[in-house]
Short mmCIF file of N, CA, C and O in Angstrom, two decimals:
data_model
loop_
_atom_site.label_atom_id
_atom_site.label_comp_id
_atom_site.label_asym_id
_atom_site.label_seq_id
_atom_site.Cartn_x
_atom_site.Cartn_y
_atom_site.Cartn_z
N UNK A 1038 0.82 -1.19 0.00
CA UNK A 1038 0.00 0.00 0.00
C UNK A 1038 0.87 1.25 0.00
O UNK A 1038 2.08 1.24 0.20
N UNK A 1039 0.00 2.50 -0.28
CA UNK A 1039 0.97 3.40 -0.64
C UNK A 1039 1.16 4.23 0.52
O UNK A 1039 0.64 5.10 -0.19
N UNK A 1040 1.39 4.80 1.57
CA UNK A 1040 1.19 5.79 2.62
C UNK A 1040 1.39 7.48 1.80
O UNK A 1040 2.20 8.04 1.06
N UNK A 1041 0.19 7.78 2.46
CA UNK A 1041 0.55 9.05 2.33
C UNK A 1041 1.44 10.05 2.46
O UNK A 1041 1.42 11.23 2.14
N UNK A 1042 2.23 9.35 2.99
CA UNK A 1042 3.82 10.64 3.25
C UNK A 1042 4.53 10.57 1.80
O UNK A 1042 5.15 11.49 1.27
N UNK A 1043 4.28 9.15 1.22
CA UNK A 1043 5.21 8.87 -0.19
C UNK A 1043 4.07 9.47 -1.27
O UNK A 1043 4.42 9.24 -2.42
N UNK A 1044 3.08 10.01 -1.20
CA UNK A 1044 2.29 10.61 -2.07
C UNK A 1044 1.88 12.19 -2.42
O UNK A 1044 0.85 12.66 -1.92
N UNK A 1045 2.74 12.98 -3.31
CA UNK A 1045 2.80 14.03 -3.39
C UNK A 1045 2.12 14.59 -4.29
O UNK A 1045 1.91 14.14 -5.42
N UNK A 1046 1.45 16.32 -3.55
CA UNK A 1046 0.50 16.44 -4.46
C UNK A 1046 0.77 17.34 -5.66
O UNK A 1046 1.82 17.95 -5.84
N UNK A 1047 -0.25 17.34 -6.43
CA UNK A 1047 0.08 17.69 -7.90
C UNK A 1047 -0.62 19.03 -7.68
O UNK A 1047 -1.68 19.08 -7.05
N UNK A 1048 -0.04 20.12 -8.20
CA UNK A 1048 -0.82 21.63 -8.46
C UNK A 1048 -1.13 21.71 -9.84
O UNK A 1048 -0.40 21.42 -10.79
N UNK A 1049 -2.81 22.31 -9.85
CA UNK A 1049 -2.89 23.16 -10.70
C UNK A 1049 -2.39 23.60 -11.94
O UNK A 1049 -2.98 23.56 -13.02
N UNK A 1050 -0.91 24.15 -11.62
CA UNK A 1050 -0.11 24.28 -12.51
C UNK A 1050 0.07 23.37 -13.16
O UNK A 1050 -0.53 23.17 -14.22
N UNK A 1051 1.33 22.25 -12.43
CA UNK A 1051 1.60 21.01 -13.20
C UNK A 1051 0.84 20.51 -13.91
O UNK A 1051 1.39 20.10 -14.93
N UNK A 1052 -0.46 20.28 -13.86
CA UNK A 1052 -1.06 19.72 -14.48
C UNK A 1052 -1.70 20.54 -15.72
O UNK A 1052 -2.01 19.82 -16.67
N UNK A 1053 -1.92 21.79 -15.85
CA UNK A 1053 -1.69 22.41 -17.18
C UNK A 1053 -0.87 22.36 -17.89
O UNK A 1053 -0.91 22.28 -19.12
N UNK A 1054 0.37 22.41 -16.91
CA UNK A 1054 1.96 22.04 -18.21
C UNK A 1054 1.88 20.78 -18.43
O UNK A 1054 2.44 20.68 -19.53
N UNK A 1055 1.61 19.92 -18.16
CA UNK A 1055 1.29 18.36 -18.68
C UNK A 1055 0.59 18.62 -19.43
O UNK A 1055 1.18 19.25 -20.32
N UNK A 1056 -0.99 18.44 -19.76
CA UNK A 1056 -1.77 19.24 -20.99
C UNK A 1056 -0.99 19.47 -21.99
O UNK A 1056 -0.83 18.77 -22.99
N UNK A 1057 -0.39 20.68 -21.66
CA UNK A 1057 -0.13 21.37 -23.29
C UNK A 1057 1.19 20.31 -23.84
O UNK A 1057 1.42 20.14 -25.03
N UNK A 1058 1.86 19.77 -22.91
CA UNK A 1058 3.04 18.89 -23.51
C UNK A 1058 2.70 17.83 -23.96
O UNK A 1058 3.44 17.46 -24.87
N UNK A 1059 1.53 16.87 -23.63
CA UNK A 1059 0.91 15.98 -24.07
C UNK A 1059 -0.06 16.59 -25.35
O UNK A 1059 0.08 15.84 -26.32
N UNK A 1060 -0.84 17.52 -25.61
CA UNK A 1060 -1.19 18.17 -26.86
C UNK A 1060 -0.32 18.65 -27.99
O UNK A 1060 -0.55 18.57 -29.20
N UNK A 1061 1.04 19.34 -27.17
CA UNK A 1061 1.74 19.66 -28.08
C UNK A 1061 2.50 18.65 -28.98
O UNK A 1061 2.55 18.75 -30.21
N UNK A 1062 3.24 17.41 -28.07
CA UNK A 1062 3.68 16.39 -28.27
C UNK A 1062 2.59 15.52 -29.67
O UNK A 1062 3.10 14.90 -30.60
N UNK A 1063 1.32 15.67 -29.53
CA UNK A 1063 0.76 14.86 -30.54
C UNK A 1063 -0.22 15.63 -31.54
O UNK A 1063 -1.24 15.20 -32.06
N UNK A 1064 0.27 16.68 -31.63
CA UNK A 1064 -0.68 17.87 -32.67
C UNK A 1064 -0.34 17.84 -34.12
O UNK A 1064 -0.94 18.53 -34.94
N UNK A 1065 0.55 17.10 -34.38
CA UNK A 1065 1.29 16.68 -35.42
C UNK A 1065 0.33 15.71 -36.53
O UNK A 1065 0.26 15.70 -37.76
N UNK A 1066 -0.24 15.03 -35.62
CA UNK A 1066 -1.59 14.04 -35.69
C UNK A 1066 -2.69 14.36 -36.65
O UNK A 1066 -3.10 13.65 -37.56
N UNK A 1067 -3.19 15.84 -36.23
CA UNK A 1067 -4.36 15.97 -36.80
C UNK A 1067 -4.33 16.60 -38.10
O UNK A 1067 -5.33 16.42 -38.78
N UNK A 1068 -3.18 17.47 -38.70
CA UNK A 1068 -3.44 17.41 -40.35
C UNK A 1068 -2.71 16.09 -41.14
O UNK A 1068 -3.08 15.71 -42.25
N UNK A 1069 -1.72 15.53 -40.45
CA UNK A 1069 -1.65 13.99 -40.84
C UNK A 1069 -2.63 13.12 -41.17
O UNK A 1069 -2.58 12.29 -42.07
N UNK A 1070 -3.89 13.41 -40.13
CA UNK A 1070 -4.64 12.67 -40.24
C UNK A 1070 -5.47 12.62 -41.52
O UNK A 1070 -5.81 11.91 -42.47
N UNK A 1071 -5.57 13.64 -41.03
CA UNK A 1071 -7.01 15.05 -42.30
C UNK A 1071 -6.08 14.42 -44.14
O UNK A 1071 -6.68 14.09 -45.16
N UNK A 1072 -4.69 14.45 -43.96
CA UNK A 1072 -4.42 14.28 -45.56
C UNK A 1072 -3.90 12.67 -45.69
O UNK A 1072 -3.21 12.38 -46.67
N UNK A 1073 -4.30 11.36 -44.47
CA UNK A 1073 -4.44 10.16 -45.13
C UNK A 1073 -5.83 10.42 -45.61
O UNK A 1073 -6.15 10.51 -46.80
N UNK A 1074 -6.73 10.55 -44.46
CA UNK A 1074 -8.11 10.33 -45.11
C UNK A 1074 -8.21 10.79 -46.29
O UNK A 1074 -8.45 9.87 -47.07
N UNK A 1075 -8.13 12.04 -46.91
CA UNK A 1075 -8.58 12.21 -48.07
C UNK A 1075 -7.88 11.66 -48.79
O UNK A 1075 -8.29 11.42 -49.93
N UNK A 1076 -6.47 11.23 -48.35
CA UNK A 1076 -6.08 10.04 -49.98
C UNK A 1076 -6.79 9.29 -50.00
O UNK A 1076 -7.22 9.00 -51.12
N UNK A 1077 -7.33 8.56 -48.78
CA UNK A 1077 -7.59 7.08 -48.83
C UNK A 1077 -9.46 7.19 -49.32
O UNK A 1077 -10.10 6.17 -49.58
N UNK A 1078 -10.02 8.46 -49.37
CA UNK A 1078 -11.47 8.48 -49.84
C UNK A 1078 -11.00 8.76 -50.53
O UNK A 1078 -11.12 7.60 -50.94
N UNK A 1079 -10.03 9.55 -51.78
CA UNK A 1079 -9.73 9.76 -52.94
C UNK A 1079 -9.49 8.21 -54.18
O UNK A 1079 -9.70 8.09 -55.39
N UNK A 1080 -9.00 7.33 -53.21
CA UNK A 1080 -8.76 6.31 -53.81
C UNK A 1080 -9.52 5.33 -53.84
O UNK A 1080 -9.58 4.60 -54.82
N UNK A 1081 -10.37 5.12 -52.57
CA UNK A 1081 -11.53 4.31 -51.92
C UNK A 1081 -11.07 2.79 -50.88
O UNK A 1081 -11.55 1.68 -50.68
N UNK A 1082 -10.57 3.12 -50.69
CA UNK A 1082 -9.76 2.02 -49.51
C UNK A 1082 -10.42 2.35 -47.69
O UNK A 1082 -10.62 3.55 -47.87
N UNK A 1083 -10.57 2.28 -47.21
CA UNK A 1083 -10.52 2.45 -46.03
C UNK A 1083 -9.06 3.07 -45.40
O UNK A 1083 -7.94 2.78 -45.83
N UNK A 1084 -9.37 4.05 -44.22
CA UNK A 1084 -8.06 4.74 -44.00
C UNK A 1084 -7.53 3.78 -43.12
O UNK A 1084 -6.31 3.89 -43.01
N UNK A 1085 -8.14 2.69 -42.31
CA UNK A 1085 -7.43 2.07 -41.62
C UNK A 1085 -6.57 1.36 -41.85
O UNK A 1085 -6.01 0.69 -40.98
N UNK A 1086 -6.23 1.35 -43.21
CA UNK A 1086 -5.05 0.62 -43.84
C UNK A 1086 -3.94 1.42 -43.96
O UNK A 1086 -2.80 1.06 -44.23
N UNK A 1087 -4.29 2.40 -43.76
CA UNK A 1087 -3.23 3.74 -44.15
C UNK A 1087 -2.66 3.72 -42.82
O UNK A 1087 -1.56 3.25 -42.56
N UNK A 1088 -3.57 4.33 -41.87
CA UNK A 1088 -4.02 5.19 -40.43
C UNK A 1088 -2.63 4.25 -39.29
O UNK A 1088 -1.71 4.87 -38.76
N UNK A 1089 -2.80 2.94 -39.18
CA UNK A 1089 -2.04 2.20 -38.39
C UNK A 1089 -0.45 2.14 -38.92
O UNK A 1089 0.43 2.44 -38.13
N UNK A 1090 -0.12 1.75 -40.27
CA UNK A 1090 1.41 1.77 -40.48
C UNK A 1090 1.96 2.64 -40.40
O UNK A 1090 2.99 2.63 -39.73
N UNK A 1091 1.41 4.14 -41.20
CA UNK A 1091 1.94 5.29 -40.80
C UNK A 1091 2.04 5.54 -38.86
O UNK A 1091 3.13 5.93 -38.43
N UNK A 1092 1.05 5.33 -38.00
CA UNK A 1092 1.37 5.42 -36.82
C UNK A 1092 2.45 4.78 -36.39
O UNK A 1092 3.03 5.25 -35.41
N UNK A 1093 2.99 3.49 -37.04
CA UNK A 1093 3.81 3.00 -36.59
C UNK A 1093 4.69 2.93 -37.04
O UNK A 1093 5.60 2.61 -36.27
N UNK A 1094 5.07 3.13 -38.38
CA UNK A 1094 6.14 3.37 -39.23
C UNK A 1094 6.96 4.60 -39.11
O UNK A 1094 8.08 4.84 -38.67
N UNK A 1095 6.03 5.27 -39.63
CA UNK A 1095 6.42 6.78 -40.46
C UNK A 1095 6.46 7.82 -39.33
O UNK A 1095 6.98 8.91 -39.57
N UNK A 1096 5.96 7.56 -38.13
CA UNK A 1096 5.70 8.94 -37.62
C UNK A 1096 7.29 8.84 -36.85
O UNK A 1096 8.15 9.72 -36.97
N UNK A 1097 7.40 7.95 -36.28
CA UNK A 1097 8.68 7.43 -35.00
C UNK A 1097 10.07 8.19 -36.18
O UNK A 1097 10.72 9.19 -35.88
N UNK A 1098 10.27 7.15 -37.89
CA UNK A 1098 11.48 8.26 -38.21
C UNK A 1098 11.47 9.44 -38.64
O UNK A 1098 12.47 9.99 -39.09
N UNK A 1099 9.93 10.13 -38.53
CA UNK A 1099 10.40 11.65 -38.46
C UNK A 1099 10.41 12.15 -37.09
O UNK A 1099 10.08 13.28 -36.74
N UNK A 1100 10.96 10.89 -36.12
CA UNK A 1100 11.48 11.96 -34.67
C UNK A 1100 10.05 12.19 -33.97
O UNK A 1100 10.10 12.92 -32.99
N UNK A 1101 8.75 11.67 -34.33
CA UNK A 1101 7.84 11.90 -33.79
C UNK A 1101 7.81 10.73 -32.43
O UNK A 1101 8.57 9.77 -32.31
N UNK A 1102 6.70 11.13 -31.48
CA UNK A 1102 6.28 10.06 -30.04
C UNK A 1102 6.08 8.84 -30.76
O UNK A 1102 5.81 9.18 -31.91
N UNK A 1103 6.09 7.77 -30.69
CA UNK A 1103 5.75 6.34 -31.01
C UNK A 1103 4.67 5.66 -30.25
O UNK A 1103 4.96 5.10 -29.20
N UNK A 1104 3.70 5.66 -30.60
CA UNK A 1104 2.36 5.19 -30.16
C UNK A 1104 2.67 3.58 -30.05
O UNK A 1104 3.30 3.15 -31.02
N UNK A 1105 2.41 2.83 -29.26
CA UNK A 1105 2.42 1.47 -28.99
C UNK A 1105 0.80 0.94 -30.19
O UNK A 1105 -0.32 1.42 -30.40
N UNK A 1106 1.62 -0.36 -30.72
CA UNK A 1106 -0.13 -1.19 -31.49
C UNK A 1106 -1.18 -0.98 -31.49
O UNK A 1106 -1.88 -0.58 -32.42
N UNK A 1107 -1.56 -1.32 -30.07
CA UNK A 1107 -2.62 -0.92 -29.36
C UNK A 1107 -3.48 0.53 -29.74
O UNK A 1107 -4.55 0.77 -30.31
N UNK A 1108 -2.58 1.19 -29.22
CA UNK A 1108 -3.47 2.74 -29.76
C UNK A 1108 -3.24 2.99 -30.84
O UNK A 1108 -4.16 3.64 -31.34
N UNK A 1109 -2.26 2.75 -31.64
CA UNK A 1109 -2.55 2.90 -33.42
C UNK A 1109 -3.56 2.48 -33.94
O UNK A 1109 -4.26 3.26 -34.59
N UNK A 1110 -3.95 1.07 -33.80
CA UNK A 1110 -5.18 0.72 -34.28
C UNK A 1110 -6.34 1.24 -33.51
O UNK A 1110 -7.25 1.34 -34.32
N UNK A 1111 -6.74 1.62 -32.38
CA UNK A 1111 -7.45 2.23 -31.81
C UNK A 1111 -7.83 3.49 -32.40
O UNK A 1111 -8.91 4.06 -32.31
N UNK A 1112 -7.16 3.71 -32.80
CA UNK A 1112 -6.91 5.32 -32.99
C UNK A 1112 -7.43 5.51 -34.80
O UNK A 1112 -8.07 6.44 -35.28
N UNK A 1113 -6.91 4.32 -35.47
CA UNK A 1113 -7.44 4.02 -36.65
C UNK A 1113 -9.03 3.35 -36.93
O UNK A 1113 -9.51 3.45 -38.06
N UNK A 1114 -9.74 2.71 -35.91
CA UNK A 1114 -10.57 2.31 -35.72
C UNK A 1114 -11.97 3.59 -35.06
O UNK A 1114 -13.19 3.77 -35.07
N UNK A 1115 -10.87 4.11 -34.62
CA UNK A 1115 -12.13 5.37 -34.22
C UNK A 1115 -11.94 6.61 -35.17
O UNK A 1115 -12.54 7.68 -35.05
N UNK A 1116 -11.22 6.38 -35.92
CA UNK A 1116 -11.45 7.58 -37.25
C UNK A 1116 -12.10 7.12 -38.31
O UNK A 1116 -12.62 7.87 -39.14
N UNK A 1117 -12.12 5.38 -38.41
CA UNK A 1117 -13.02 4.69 -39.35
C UNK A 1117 -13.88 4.84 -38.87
O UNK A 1117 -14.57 5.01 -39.87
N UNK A 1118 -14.66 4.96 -37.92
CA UNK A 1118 -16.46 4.91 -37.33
C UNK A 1118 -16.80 6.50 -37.52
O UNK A 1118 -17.94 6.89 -37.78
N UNK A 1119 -15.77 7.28 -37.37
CA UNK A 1119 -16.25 8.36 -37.71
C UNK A 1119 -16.59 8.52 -39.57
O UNK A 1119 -17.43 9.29 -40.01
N UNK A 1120 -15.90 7.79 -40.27
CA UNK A 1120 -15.64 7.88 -41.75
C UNK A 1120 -16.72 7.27 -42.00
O UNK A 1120 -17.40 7.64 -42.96
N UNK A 1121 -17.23 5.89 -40.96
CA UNK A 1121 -18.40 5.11 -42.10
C UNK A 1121 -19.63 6.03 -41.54
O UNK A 1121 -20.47 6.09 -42.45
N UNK A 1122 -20.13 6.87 -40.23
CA UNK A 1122 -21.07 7.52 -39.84
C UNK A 1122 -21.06 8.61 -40.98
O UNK A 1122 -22.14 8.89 -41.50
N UNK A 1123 -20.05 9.18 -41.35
CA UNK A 1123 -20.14 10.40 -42.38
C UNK A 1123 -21.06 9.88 -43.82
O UNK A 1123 -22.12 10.34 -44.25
N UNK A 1124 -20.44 9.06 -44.21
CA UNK A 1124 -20.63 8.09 -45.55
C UNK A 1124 -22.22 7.54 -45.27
O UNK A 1124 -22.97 7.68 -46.24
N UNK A 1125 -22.85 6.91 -44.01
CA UNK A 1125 -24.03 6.48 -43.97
C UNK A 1125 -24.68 7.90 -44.09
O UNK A 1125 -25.21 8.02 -45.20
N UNK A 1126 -24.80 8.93 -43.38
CA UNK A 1126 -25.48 10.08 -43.15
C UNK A 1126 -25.40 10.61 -44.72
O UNK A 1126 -26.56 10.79 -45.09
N UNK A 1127 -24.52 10.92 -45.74
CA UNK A 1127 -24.60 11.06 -46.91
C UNK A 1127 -25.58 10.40 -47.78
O UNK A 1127 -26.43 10.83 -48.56
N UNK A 1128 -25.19 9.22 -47.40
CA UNK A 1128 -26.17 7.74 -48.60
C UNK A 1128 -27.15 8.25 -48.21
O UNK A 1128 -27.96 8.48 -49.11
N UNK A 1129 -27.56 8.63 -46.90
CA UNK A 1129 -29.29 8.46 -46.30
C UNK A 1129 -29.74 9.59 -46.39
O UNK A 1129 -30.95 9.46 -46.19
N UNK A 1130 -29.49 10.77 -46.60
CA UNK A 1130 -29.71 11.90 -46.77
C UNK A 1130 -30.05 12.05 -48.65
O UNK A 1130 -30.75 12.94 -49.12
N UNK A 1131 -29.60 11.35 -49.17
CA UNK A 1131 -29.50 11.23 -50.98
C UNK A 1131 -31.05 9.90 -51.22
O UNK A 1131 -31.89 9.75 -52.11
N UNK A 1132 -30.75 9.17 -49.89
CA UNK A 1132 -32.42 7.96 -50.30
C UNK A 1132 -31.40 6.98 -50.76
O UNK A 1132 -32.03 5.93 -50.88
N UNK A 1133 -30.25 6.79 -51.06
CA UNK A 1133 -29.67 5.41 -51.64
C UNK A 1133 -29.54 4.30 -50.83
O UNK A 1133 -29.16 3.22 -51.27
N UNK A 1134 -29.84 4.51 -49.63
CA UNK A 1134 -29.76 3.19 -48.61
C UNK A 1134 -31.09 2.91 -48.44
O UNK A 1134 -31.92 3.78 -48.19
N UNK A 1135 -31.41 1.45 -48.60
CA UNK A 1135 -32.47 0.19 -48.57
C UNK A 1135 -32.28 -0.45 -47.00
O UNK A 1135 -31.60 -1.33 -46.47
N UNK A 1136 -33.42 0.66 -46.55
CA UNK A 1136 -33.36 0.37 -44.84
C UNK A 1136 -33.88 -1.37 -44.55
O UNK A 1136 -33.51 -2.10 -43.62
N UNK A 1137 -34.75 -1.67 -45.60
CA UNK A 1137 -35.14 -2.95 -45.48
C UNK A 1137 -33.83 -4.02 -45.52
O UNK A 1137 -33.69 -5.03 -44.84
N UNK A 1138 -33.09 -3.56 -46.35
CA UNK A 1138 -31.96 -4.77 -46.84
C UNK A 1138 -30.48 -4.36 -44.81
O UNK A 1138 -29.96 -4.94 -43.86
N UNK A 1139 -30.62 -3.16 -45.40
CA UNK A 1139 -29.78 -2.80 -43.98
C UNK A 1139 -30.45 -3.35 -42.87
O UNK A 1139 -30.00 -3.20 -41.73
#
């Protein structure tokens, strides 16, 4: 167990400068992101084919944080649910989806 004498507390502060170093550290992310997707709807693939190697490949030798498996595909998996919600809301908004067959 841990005693409280060995448990020190965190201010305010610290924990804003954590924030921005953990934001700053992965802000790199989001127009990365923004220009697989549109290759990968440009081409018609799913980005999660893209989304995970680049996390694990490409980002580490340009000196970027290295995301462990785990959250690469995570991370690729929740930008695909956002991609197929966009794509259903389109079809269904146009009448091309057959709610019966869905």
């Amino acid at each position: 167990l841990i005693s409280p004498q060995h448990h020190k507390r965190i201010t305010a502060r610290q924990v804003v400068s954590i924030e921005n170093v953990a934001t700053a550290d992965y802000a790199f992310m989001l127009p990365s992101s923004i220009a697989i997707a549109t290759a990968c709807q440009l081409v018609g693939i799913g980005g999660a084919a893209l989304f995970s190697p680049t996390f694990l490949l490409v980002f580490p030798l340009l000196g970027c944080p290295q995301l462990d498996p785990v959250s690469a595909v995570a991370c690729a998996l929740i930008t695909e649910a956002f991609g197929f919600s966009s794509g259903l809301t389109g079809y269904a908004r146009r009448r091309l989806v057959d709610w019966q067959i869905a």
